[in-house]
């Protein structure tokens, strides 16, 4: 049986667990600051820069990633480069082949299917929460990102993807569950990497903006069930489009 102030604290925390004040449920505690080895910090920096180079298409699918060349590019020693490549291998961005070394992984149907299945599980969780708890100011800020998306002067994949990610990241960043948000962002980043060299048509761009507008309407009406339904449709359409782009690529 829980007694006294602790019991009251836990009860209050349970009542607010899904709300915006959930982050304040727990009493402050002294954090132990751990200093990471310098090599780990350097590896993290190389990881971020290399992932951005892959996502931007600087290193396209199938490109060979020579450790010595990467060390020169990022002005680093070879050990942190190896560490960064191993992390990228574990996340599915890079693969190692005998006598060839590291290469940027080629997107295939199974990769896209697996990634979209994860998104179909996670993203309704975020948008339903946003629909229920987001304040008008948050929805207004999200709509400003949507206006930016609708007014892209040159709607090519990179430009669309940048603002599209900004839109979805805003929703996830407001959520209290940062671990889930981090997992979701890693899957979104994976799609950006895998699809970096594939085109996006104007019809898909139009559909994205329309589906975002439908999502904003569910936020305005604070309808979590409808928001989850809209985002599932949005993810399904995005997956179908990418499947078609892969099929057309493989037929060439």
Short mmCIF file of C-alpha atoms in Angstrom, two decimals:
data_model
loop_
_atom_site.label_atom_id
_atom_site.label_comp_id
_atom_site.label_asym_id
_atom_site.label_seq_id
_atom_site.Cartn_x
_atom_site.Cartn_y
_atom_site.Cartn_z
CA UNK A 1 0.00 0.00 0.00
CA UNK A 2 1.32 3.44 -0.95
CA UNK A 3 1.01 6.08 1.75
CA UNK A 4 1.59 9.78 2.24
CA UNK A 5 3.09 12.22 -0.27
CA UNK A 6 4.55 9.52 -2.51
CA UNK A 7 1.12 7.97 -3.03
CA UNK A 8 -0.38 11.38 -3.89
CA UNK A 9 2.46 12.06 -6.31
CA UNK A 10 2.00 8.76 -8.13
CA UNK A 11 -1.77 9.24 -8.34
CA UNK A 12 -1.36 12.73 -9.79
CA UNK A 13 1.25 11.46 -12.22
CA UNK A 14 -1.03 8.71 -13.50
CA UNK A 15 -3.82 11.22 -14.06
CA UNK A 16 -1.59 13.50 -16.14
CA UNK A 17 0.60 10.88 -17.80
CA UNK A 18 -0.75 11.49 -21.28
CA UNK A 19 -1.05 15.25 -21.00
CA UNK A 20 1.36 18.12 -21.71
CA UNK A 21 2.42 18.24 -18.04
CA UNK A 22 3.58 14.62 -18.05
CA UNK A 23 7.22 15.68 -18.10
CA UNK A 24 6.73 17.23 -14.65
CA UNK A 25 5.42 14.03 -13.06
CA UNK A 26 8.69 12.94 -11.61
CA UNK A 27 10.67 14.58 -8.80
CA UNK A 28 13.95 16.20 -9.71
CA UNK A 29 16.97 14.03 -9.16
CA UNK A 30 20.65 14.66 -9.28
CA UNK A 31 22.07 13.61 -12.59
CA UNK A 32 25.47 12.06 -12.94
CA UNK A 33 27.27 13.60 -15.89
CA UNK A 34 29.37 11.07 -17.73
CA UNK A 35 32.17 12.29 -19.92
CA UNK A 36 32.40 10.38 -23.17
CA UNK A 37 35.77 9.46 -24.59
CA UNK A 38 36.93 11.92 -27.22
CA UNK A 39 36.82 9.18 -29.88
CA UNK A 40 33.10 8.66 -29.21
CA UNK A 41 32.34 12.36 -29.60
CA UNK A 42 34.34 12.42 -32.83
CA UNK A 43 32.55 9.31 -34.10
CA UNK A 44 29.17 10.89 -33.37
CA UNK A 45 30.17 13.98 -35.34
CA UNK A 46 31.35 11.90 -38.30
CA UNK A 47 28.18 9.80 -38.11
CA UNK A 48 26.00 12.92 -38.38
CA UNK A 49 27.99 14.40 -41.26
CA UNK A 50 28.18 11.13 -43.16
CA UNK A 51 24.45 10.48 -42.74
CA UNK A 52 23.72 13.97 -44.06
CA UNK A 53 26.01 13.33 -47.05
CA UNK A 54 24.12 10.11 -47.79
CA UNK A 55 20.71 11.76 -47.33
CA UNK A 56 21.65 14.67 -49.62
CA UNK A 57 22.80 12.29 -52.35
CA UNK A 58 26.46 13.26 -52.13
CA UNK A 59 27.05 9.54 -51.56
CA UNK A 60 24.29 7.86 -53.61
CA UNK A 61 23.00 4.30 -53.24
CA UNK A 62 25.75 1.83 -54.10
CA UNK A 63 28.56 4.35 -53.60
CA UNK A 64 31.73 2.93 -52.08
CA UNK A 65 32.76 4.48 -48.77
CA UNK A 66 36.54 4.23 -48.45
CA UNK A 67 37.69 4.83 -44.89
CA UNK A 68 40.80 6.77 -45.93
CA UNK A 69 38.76 9.08 -48.19
CA UNK A 70 36.19 9.69 -45.46
CA UNK A 71 38.93 10.43 -42.93
CA UNK A 72 40.31 13.05 -45.31
CA UNK A 73 36.88 14.54 -46.01
CA UNK A 74 35.97 14.85 -42.33
CA UNK A 75 39.52 15.71 -41.18
CA UNK A 76 39.61 12.81 -38.77
CA UNK A 77 41.58 9.68 -38.02
CA UNK A 78 40.42 6.33 -39.37
CA UNK A 79 39.21 4.81 -36.07
CA UNK A 80 36.22 7.12 -35.51
CA UNK A 81 35.33 6.74 -39.19
CA UNK A 82 35.20 2.95 -38.74
CA UNK A 83 33.05 3.42 -35.63
CA UNK A 84 30.62 5.66 -37.49
CA UNK A 85 30.37 3.19 -40.39
CA UNK A 86 29.57 0.35 -37.98
CA UNK A 87 26.75 2.36 -36.46
CA UNK A 88 25.39 3.16 -39.92
CA UNK A 89 25.65 -0.52 -40.81
CA UNK A 90 23.60 -1.43 -37.74
CA UNK A 91 20.93 1.09 -38.73
CA UNK A 92 20.74 -0.26 -42.28
CA UNK A 93 22.24 2.67 -44.18
CA UNK A 94 25.55 1.00 -45.01
CA UNK A 95 26.54 -2.55 -45.84
CA UNK A 96 29.91 -4.29 -45.87
CA UNK A 97 30.88 -6.70 -48.65
CA UNK A 98 33.95 -8.94 -48.85
CA UNK A 99 36.80 -7.42 -50.87
CA UNK A 100 34.74 -4.27 -51.43
CA UNK A 101 34.34 -2.67 -48.01
CA UNK A 102 31.52 -0.34 -47.08
CA UNK A 103 28.92 0.88 -49.55
CA UNK A 104 25.70 2.88 -49.26
CA UNK A 105 22.88 0.39 -49.12
CA UNK A 106 20.62 0.15 -52.14
CA UNK A 107 16.95 0.62 -51.38
CA UNK A 108 14.72 -2.37 -52.12
CA UNK A 109 11.09 -3.36 -51.62
CA UNK A 110 11.72 -5.17 -48.32
CA UNK A 111 13.52 -2.19 -46.82
CA UNK A 112 10.69 0.17 -47.71
CA UNK A 113 8.04 -2.27 -46.50
CA UNK A 114 9.72 -2.75 -43.12
CA UNK A 115 10.23 0.97 -42.60
CA UNK A 116 6.67 1.90 -43.47
CA UNK A 117 5.30 -0.81 -41.20
CA UNK A 118 7.17 0.78 -38.29
CA UNK A 119 5.85 4.22 -39.25
CA UNK A 120 2.29 2.88 -39.41
CA UNK A 121 2.67 1.76 -35.81
CA UNK A 122 4.34 4.88 -34.44
CA UNK A 123 2.92 7.88 -36.26
CA UNK A 124 -0.77 7.41 -35.29
CA UNK A 125 0.45 7.40 -31.69
CA UNK A 126 1.93 10.89 -32.12
CA UNK A 127 -0.84 12.50 -34.16
CA UNK A 128 -3.61 11.16 -31.91
CA UNK A 129 -1.85 12.68 -28.88
CA UNK A 130 -1.29 15.95 -30.77
CA UNK A 131 -4.97 16.12 -31.74
CA UNK A 132 -6.01 15.69 -28.13
CA UNK A 133 -3.50 17.91 -26.34
CA UNK A 134 -2.04 20.46 -28.78
CA UNK A 135 -3.01 24.06 -28.08
CA UNK A 136 -4.15 26.50 -30.74
CA UNK A 137 -0.70 28.12 -30.80
CA UNK A 138 0.89 24.76 -31.65
CA UNK A 139 -1.59 24.11 -34.44
CA UNK A 140 -1.00 27.63 -35.78
CA UNK A 141 2.75 27.03 -35.85
CA UNK A 142 2.23 23.71 -37.62
CA UNK A 143 0.03 25.45 -40.18
CA UNK A 144 2.80 27.94 -40.90
CA UNK A 145 5.04 25.02 -41.83
CA UNK A 146 2.24 23.72 -44.04
CA UNK A 147 2.00 27.09 -45.80
CA UNK A 148 5.75 26.94 -46.37
CA UNK A 149 5.30 23.48 -47.93
CA UNK A 150 2.50 24.66 -50.19
CA UNK A 151 4.58 27.56 -51.49
CA UNK A 152 7.82 25.80 -52.39
CA UNK A 153 9.00 27.55 -55.58
CA UNK A 154 10.85 24.52 -56.94
CA UNK A 155 9.04 21.33 -55.76
CA UNK A 156 11.81 18.77 -56.23
CA UNK A 157 12.33 15.90 -53.76
CA UNK A 158 14.97 17.57 -51.58
CA UNK A 159 12.95 20.76 -51.17
CA UNK A 160 9.71 18.92 -50.49
CA UNK A 161 11.33 16.45 -48.11
CA UNK A 162 13.00 19.17 -46.04
CA UNK A 163 9.72 20.91 -45.25
CA UNK A 164 7.72 17.68 -45.02
CA UNK A 165 10.10 16.42 -42.33
CA UNK A 166 9.84 19.76 -40.57
CA UNK A 167 6.04 19.33 -40.47
CA UNK A 168 6.11 15.80 -39.07
CA UNK A 169 8.99 16.50 -36.69
CA UNK A 170 7.04 19.34 -35.13
CA UNK A 171 4.28 16.91 -34.17
CA UNK A 172 6.70 14.36 -32.72
CA UNK A 173 8.80 16.95 -30.87
CA UNK A 174 5.80 18.13 -28.86
CA UNK A 175 5.18 14.63 -27.52
CA UNK A 176 6.44 13.75 -24.04
CA UNK A 177 7.85 10.35 -25.11
CA UNK A 178 11.24 11.37 -26.47
CA UNK A 179 12.47 7.80 -26.88
CA UNK A 180 9.56 6.96 -29.17
CA UNK A 181 10.11 10.22 -31.04
CA UNK A 182 13.77 9.37 -31.55
CA UNK A 183 12.87 5.93 -32.93
CA UNK A 184 10.31 7.47 -35.26
CA UNK A 185 12.81 10.08 -36.50
CA UNK A 186 15.37 7.38 -37.25
CA UNK A 187 12.86 5.63 -39.52
CA UNK A 188 11.98 8.89 -41.25
CA UNK A 189 15.68 9.58 -41.74
CA UNK A 190 16.10 6.11 -43.22
CA UNK A 191 13.43 6.79 -45.82
CA UNK A 192 15.09 10.05 -46.73
CA UNK A 193 18.40 8.30 -47.20
CA UNK A 194 16.99 5.41 -49.22
CA UNK A 195 14.85 7.63 -51.46
CA UNK A 196 17.36 10.43 -51.96
CA UNK A 197 17.97 9.60 -55.63
CA UNK A 198 14.37 8.83 -56.56
CA UNK A 199 12.11 11.53 -58.06
CA UNK A 200 8.86 12.74 -56.55
CA UNK A 201 6.06 13.70 -58.95
CA UNK A 202 3.88 16.78 -58.82
CA UNK A 203 0.82 14.63 -58.23
CA UNK A 204 2.40 13.19 -55.09
CA UNK A 205 3.44 16.66 -53.96
CA UNK A 206 -0.16 17.81 -54.35
CA UNK A 207 -1.42 14.77 -52.43
CA UNK A 208 1.02 15.45 -49.58
CA UNK A 209 -0.24 19.01 -49.14
CA UNK A 210 -3.88 17.89 -49.27
CA UNK A 211 -3.36 15.11 -46.73
CA UNK A 212 -1.52 17.51 -44.41
CA UNK A 213 -4.49 19.88 -44.63
CA UNK A 214 -6.84 17.06 -43.66
CA UNK A 215 -4.58 16.29 -40.71
CA UNK A 216 -4.62 19.93 -39.55
CA UNK A 217 -8.44 19.87 -39.69
CA UNK A 218 -8.48 16.91 -37.28
CA UNK A 219 -6.17 18.84 -34.96
CA UNK A 220 -8.47 21.87 -35.05
CA UNK A 221 -11.43 19.67 -34.13
CA UNK A 222 -9.38 17.74 -31.54
CA UNK A 223 -10.36 14.38 -33.03
CA UNK A 224 -7.64 11.79 -32.18
CA UNK A 225 -9.36 8.87 -33.94
CA UNK A 226 -9.75 10.80 -37.19
CA UNK A 227 -6.17 12.07 -36.97
CA UNK A 228 -4.89 8.50 -36.66
CA UNK A 229 -7.02 7.45 -39.64
CA UNK A 230 -5.72 10.31 -41.81
CA UNK A 231 -2.07 9.62 -40.98
CA UNK A 232 -2.43 5.91 -41.76
CA UNK A 233 -3.79 6.83 -45.19
CA UNK A 234 -0.99 9.36 -45.64
CA UNK A 235 1.67 6.74 -44.84
CA UNK A 236 0.02 4.16 -47.11
CA UNK A 237 -0.01 6.58 -50.06
CA UNK A 238 3.61 7.58 -49.44
CA UNK A 239 4.63 3.91 -49.39
CA UNK A 240 2.76 3.14 -52.60
CA UNK A 241 4.47 6.06 -54.34
CA UNK A 242 7.92 4.93 -53.23
CA UNK A 243 7.18 1.31 -54.23
CA UNK A 244 6.31 2.55 -57.71
CA UNK A 245 9.50 4.61 -57.93
CA UNK A 246 11.56 1.54 -56.99
CA UNK A 247 9.74 -0.59 -59.55
CA UNK A 248 10.39 1.94 -62.31
CA UNK A 249 14.05 2.21 -61.29
CA UNK A 250 14.55 -1.55 -61.36
CA UNK A 251 12.99 -1.86 -64.80
CA UNK A 252 15.54 0.47 -66.36
#
